[in-house]
């Protein structure tokens, strides 16, 4: 499981790559990874990332219009920065976050598929 220092590195690198940039599109390959249904996951398409932080071992991305995306990597989840419109690995790929200058790929190598994405409307984060 990514530990606290690993999550801090993710937050630092994500701040460098995506803060104040617009998410052109989210591509979800594995529907089990999205654990919320309202608002719909594609409602962050075209929104700018306004902040990046962590909540415990979870990565929190704040978007315009009071939308918050919480990424929980669990044991085998990883984030990778790739070229724009990068393809997802067939077995490992969960989701891709497309930006103009690159794509953030969310993968999970474990067989139990515990990694998750939650999209919520308010800045008040519930316990996950």
XYZ file of N, CA and C in Angstrom:
384
model
N 0.846 -1.169 0.000
C 0.000 0.000 0.000
C 0.891 1.233 0.000
N 0.586 2.187 -0.852
C 1.373 3.420 -0.778
C 1.258 4.019 0.621
N 2.377 4.299 1.185
C 2.412 4.853 2.536
C 2.407 6.373 2.470
N 2.341 6.993 3.620
C 2.259 8.448 3.725
C 3.296 9.167 2.862
N 4.603 8.811 2.930
C 5.577 9.522 2.082
C 5.287 9.373 0.590
N 4.812 8.201 0.171
C 4.479 7.987 -1.242
C 3.326 8.890 -1.663
N 2.319 9.004 -0.817
C 1.167 9.848 -1.127
C 1.602 11.305 -1.198
N 2.494 11.720 -0.315
C 3.017 13.088 -0.346
C 3.753 13.365 -1.663
N 4.495 12.397 -2.151
C 5.200 12.553 -3.428
C 4.186 12.665 -4.561
N 3.154 11.827 -4.535
C 2.095 11.933 -5.550
C 1.480 13.324 -5.545
N 1.134 13.839 -4.370
C 0.514 15.165 -4.265
C 1.456 16.228 -4.820
N 2.731 16.155 -4.486
C 3.713 17.124 -4.991
C 3.815 17.080 -6.510
N 3.937 15.894 -7.071
C 4.076 15.746 -8.514
C 2.791 16.129 -9.248
N 1.652 15.752 -8.701
C 0.383 16.131 -9.324
C 0.200 17.642 -9.312
N 0.625 18.287 -8.234
C 0.543 19.742 -8.174
C 1.350 20.353 -9.314
N 2.513 19.811 -9.560
C 3.378 20.286 -10.650
C 2.720 20.064 -12.021
N 2.121 18.898 -12.229
C 1.605 18.533 -13.551
C 0.202 19.045 -13.854
N -0.722 19.058 -12.871
C -2.119 19.313 -13.230
C -2.792 20.477 -12.512
N -2.163 21.072 -11.513
C -2.832 22.186 -10.819
C -3.050 23.346 -11.780
N -4.243 23.915 -11.731
C -4.665 25.027 -12.587
C -4.755 24.642 -14.062
N -4.816 23.352 -14.343
C -4.996 22.898 -15.720
C -6.389 22.296 -15.873
N -6.871 22.290 -17.088
C -8.218 21.797 -17.363
C -8.183 20.325 -17.766
N -9.029 19.549 -17.115
C -9.205 18.149 -17.472
C -10.087 18.117 -18.714
N -9.521 17.689 -19.827
C -10.312 17.668 -21.057
C -11.315 16.524 -21.045
N -10.896 15.369 -20.494
C -11.790 14.215 -20.466
C -11.281 13.174 -19.492
N -12.211 12.515 -18.820
C -11.869 11.345 -18.014
C -12.362 10.114 -18.760
N -11.494 9.118 -18.844
C -11.862 7.843 -19.471
C -11.826 6.771 -18.395
N -12.962 6.174 -18.127
C -13.044 5.107 -17.129
C -13.186 3.792 -17.867
N -12.197 2.929 -17.693
C -12.186 1.643 -18.375
C -12.850 0.584 -17.509
N -12.633 0.684 -16.225
C -13.153 -0.309 -15.299
C -14.234 0.330 -14.431
N -15.487 0.042 -14.693
C -16.566 0.725 -13.983
C -16.582 0.483 -12.474
N -16.000 -0.616 -11.994
C -16.008 -0.877 -10.558
C -15.204 0.162 -9.778
N -14.292 0.858 -10.428
C -13.420 1.804 -9.731
C -14.189 3.043 -9.260
N -15.252 3.412 -9.949
C -16.043 4.587 -9.569
C -17.094 4.142 -8.563
N -16.975 4.666 -7.343
C -17.847 4.208 -6.262
C -19.002 5.154 -5.955
N -19.146 6.198 -6.742
C -20.263 7.129 -6.573
C -20.985 7.282 -7.904
N -22.237 7.730 -7.855
C -22.992 7.893 -9.094
C -23.543 9.303 -9.278
N -23.597 10.090 -8.208
C -24.126 11.442 -8.306
C -23.191 12.391 -7.581
N -22.541 13.285 -8.268
C -22.666 13.630 -9.675
C -21.996 12.590 -10.579
N -22.401 12.537 -11.837
C -21.786 11.597 -12.777
C -20.289 11.905 -12.936
N -19.506 10.879 -13.129
C -18.052 11.039 -13.197
C -17.627 11.978 -14.319
N -18.356 12.000 -15.424
C -17.958 12.865 -16.538
C -18.312 14.341 -16.305
N -18.888 14.668 -15.164
C -19.193 16.076 -14.877
C -17.932 16.891 -14.582
N -16.784 16.229 -14.414
C -15.532 16.980 -14.241
C -14.836 17.259 -15.572
N -15.356 16.696 -16.664
C -14.794 16.994 -17.993
C -14.889 18.495 -18.254
N -13.788 19.088 -18.676
C -13.766 20.512 -18.990
C -13.587 21.424 -17.783
N -13.383 20.852 -16.605
C -13.198 21.647 -15.378
C -11.714 21.744 -15.033
N -11.330 22.860 -14.414
C -9.945 23.064 -13.997
C -9.704 22.483 -12.612
N -8.504 21.972 -12.411
C -8.082 21.475 -11.103
C -7.667 22.692 -10.274
N -8.366 22.936 -9.179
C -8.086 24.116 -8.363
C -7.216 23.824 -7.156
N -7.098 22.565 -6.782
C -6.270 22.219 -5.637
C -6.018 20.733 -5.559
N -4.906 20.378 -4.918
C -4.530 18.976 -4.743
C -4.037 18.820 -3.313
N -4.576 17.824 -2.620
C -4.169 17.577 -1.238
C -4.319 16.089 -0.958
N -4.190 15.749 0.297
C -4.388 14.352 0.680
C -5.297 14.304 1.894
N -5.976 13.211 2.042
C -6.807 12.924 3.204
C -6.390 11.543 3.655
N -5.535 11.492 4.665
C -4.948 10.219 5.048
C -4.080 9.721 3.906
N -4.384 8.539 3.412
C -3.646 7.972 2.286
C -4.408 8.108 0.976
N -5.365 9.023 0.945
C -6.145 9.270 -0.259
C -5.725 10.591 -0.883
N -5.775 10.651 -2.203
C -5.401 11.859 -2.936
C -6.685 12.592 -3.308
N -6.726 13.883 -3.009
C -7.925 14.688 -3.218
C -7.647 15.737 -4.290
N -8.456 15.724 -5.342
C -8.353 16.714 -6.409
C -9.596 17.591 -6.364
N -9.406 18.885 -6.138
C -10.522 19.831 -6.130
C -10.678 20.412 -7.530
N -11.909 20.464 -8.004
C -12.226 21.002 -9.321
C -13.142 22.211 -9.174
N -13.282 22.945 -10.261
C -14.231 24.051 -10.307
C -15.632 23.542 -9.977
N -16.508 24.469 -9.664
C -17.916 24.173 -9.375
C -18.087 23.253 -8.171
N -17.172 23.354 -7.213
C -17.289 22.628 -5.946
C -17.369 21.113 -6.126
N -16.607 20.580 -7.095
C -16.516 19.141 -7.299
C -15.184 18.648 -6.751
N -15.214 17.526 -6.064
C -14.016 16.971 -5.453
C -13.885 15.508 -5.828
N -12.725 15.132 -6.342
C -12.435 13.753 -6.717
C -11.463 13.180 -5.694
N -11.822 12.049 -5.114
C -10.969 11.384 -4.129
C -10.491 10.070 -4.730
N -9.177 9.913 -4.799
C -8.570 8.708 -5.365
C -7.938 7.919 -4.233
N -8.376 6.673 -4.083
C -7.788 5.801 -3.070
C -7.041 4.690 -3.789
N -5.725 4.695 -3.668
C -4.889 3.746 -4.402
C -4.918 2.338 -3.820
N -5.230 2.234 -2.552
C -5.208 0.961 -1.828
C -3.827 0.305 -1.937
N -3.769 -0.995 -2.130
C -2.494 -1.700 -2.074
C -1.699 -1.602 -3.372
N -2.344 -1.840 -4.487
C -1.612 -1.964 -5.752
C -1.906 -0.854 -6.756
N -2.591 0.201 -6.337
C -2.905 1.286 -7.252
C -1.720 2.207 -7.475
N -1.594 2.705 -8.682
C -0.506 3.623 -9.033
C -1.017 4.681 -9.999
N -0.342 5.820 -10.002
C -0.616 6.892 -10.959
C 0.637 7.101 -11.784
N 0.453 7.269 -13.083
C 1.592 7.500 -13.977
C 1.260 8.639 -14.931
N 2.231 9.519 -15.155
C 2.079 10.622 -16.094
C 2.616 10.166 -17.439
N 1.792 10.261 -18.486
C 2.168 9.800 -19.822
C 1.924 10.907 -20.842
N 2.248 10.628 -22.092
C 2.023 11.573 -23.185
C 0.517 11.802 -23.351
N 0.143 12.898 -24.019
C -1.287 13.173 -24.218
C -2.009 12.024 -24.928
N -3.219 11.740 -24.478
C -4.075 10.688 -25.046
C -3.438 9.305 -25.013
N -2.675 9.036 -23.972
C -2.010 7.734 -23.834
C -3.043 6.619 -23.695
N -2.689 5.468 -24.217
C -3.563 4.304 -24.115
C -3.407 3.674 -22.731
N -4.468 3.036 -22.288
C -4.453 2.338 -21.006
C -4.035 0.890 -21.201
N -3.271 0.377 -20.241
C -2.914 -1.036 -20.272
C -4.190 -1.856 -20.096
N -4.338 -2.883 -20.891
C -5.587 -3.640 -20.913
C -5.971 -4.245 -19.566
N -5.081 -4.912 -18.919
C -5.416 -5.582 -17.659
C -5.298 -4.657 -16.449
N -4.354 -3.745 -16.481
C -4.083 -2.929 -15.295
C -4.812 -1.591 -15.283
N -5.173 -1.073 -16.438
C -5.736 0.267 -16.530
C -7.127 0.381 -15.942
N -7.323 1.382 -15.090
C -8.626 1.645 -14.497
C -9.267 2.891 -15.094
N -8.469 3.957 -15.188
C -8.989 5.233 -15.683
C -7.844 6.069 -16.229
N -8.201 7.026 -17.073
C -7.225 7.980 -17.610
C -7.824 9.375 -17.494
N -6.996 10.306 -17.046
C -7.384 11.702 -16.914
C -6.608 12.479 -17.970
N -7.284 12.905 -19.023
C -6.627 13.570 -20.146
C -6.564 15.079 -19.939
N -5.358 15.602 -20.033
C -5.092 17.036 -20.012
C -4.431 17.385 -21.340
N -4.344 18.677 -21.676
C -3.748 19.079 -22.952
C -2.314 18.607 -23.103
N -1.537 18.670 -22.027
C -0.111 18.352 -22.130
C 0.262 16.959 -21.631
N -0.713 16.138 -21.275
C -0.399 14.792 -20.817
C -1.620 14.068 -20.285
N -1.422 12.796 -19.962
C -2.488 11.956 -19.434
C -2.022 11.319 -18.138
N -2.868 11.410 -17.123
C -2.612 10.746 -15.848
C -3.323 9.405 -15.895
N -2.548 8.323 -15.827
C -3.074 6.969 -15.910
C -3.188 6.390 -14.503
N -4.347 5.842 -14.187
C -4.610 5.202 -12.901
C -4.657 3.697 -13.144
N -3.719 2.952 -12.542
C -3.642 1.505 -12.729
C -3.707 0.789 -11.384
N -4.013 -0.496 -11.456
C -3.962 -1.345 -10.262
C -3.491 -2.728 -10.679
N -2.416 -3.184 -10.053
C -1.836 -4.473 -10.403
C -2.430 -5.627 -9.603
N -3.076 -5.358 -8.501
C -3.631 -6.413 -7.651
C -4.860 -7.071 -8.261
N -5.141 -8.272 -7.831
C -6.292 -9.008 -8.364
C -7.586 -8.702 -7.612
N -7.500 -8.104 -6.443
C -8.704 -7.865 -5.634
C -9.459 -6.602 -6.010
N -8.860 -5.735 -6.789
C -9.502 -4.523 -7.299
C -10.140 -3.691 -6.186
N -9.304 -3.162 -5.327
C -9.770 -2.360 -4.198
C -9.650 -0.861 -4.425
N -8.863 -0.449 -5.396
C -8.676 0.979 -5.661
C -10.026 1.600 -6.009
N -10.163 2.913 -5.702
C -11.462 3.533 -5.940
C -11.339 5.017 -6.262
N -12.398 5.512 -6.900
C -12.566 6.931 -7.199
C -13.941 7.337 -6.676
N -13.976 8.424 -5.922
C -15.240 8.993 -5.452
C -15.322 10.427 -5.959
N -16.430 10.802 -6.554
C -16.665 12.184 -6.953
C -17.827 12.710 -6.127
N -17.561 13.798 -5.404
C -18.592 14.381 -4.552
C -18.771 15.848 -4.897
N -19.900 16.394 -4.515
C -20.221 17.775 -4.860
C -19.609 18.793 -3.924
N -19.567 18.521 -2.670
C -19.147 19.579 -1.752
C -17.711 19.381 -1.302
N -17.157 20.423 -0.749
C -15.796 20.354 -0.240
C -15.743 19.590 1.074
N -16.874 19.286 1.653
C -16.920 18.497 2.889
C -16.714 17.045 2.523
N -15.615 16.481 2.949
C -15.289 15.103 2.589
C -15.804 14.139 3.637
N -16.612 13.144 3.226
C -17.052 12.136 4.174
C -15.943 11.134 4.464
N -16.155 10.274 5.444
C -15.191 9.211 5.723
C -15.373 8.115 4.682
N -14.269 7.729 4.052
C -14.309 6.668 3.055
C -13.733 5.404 3.640
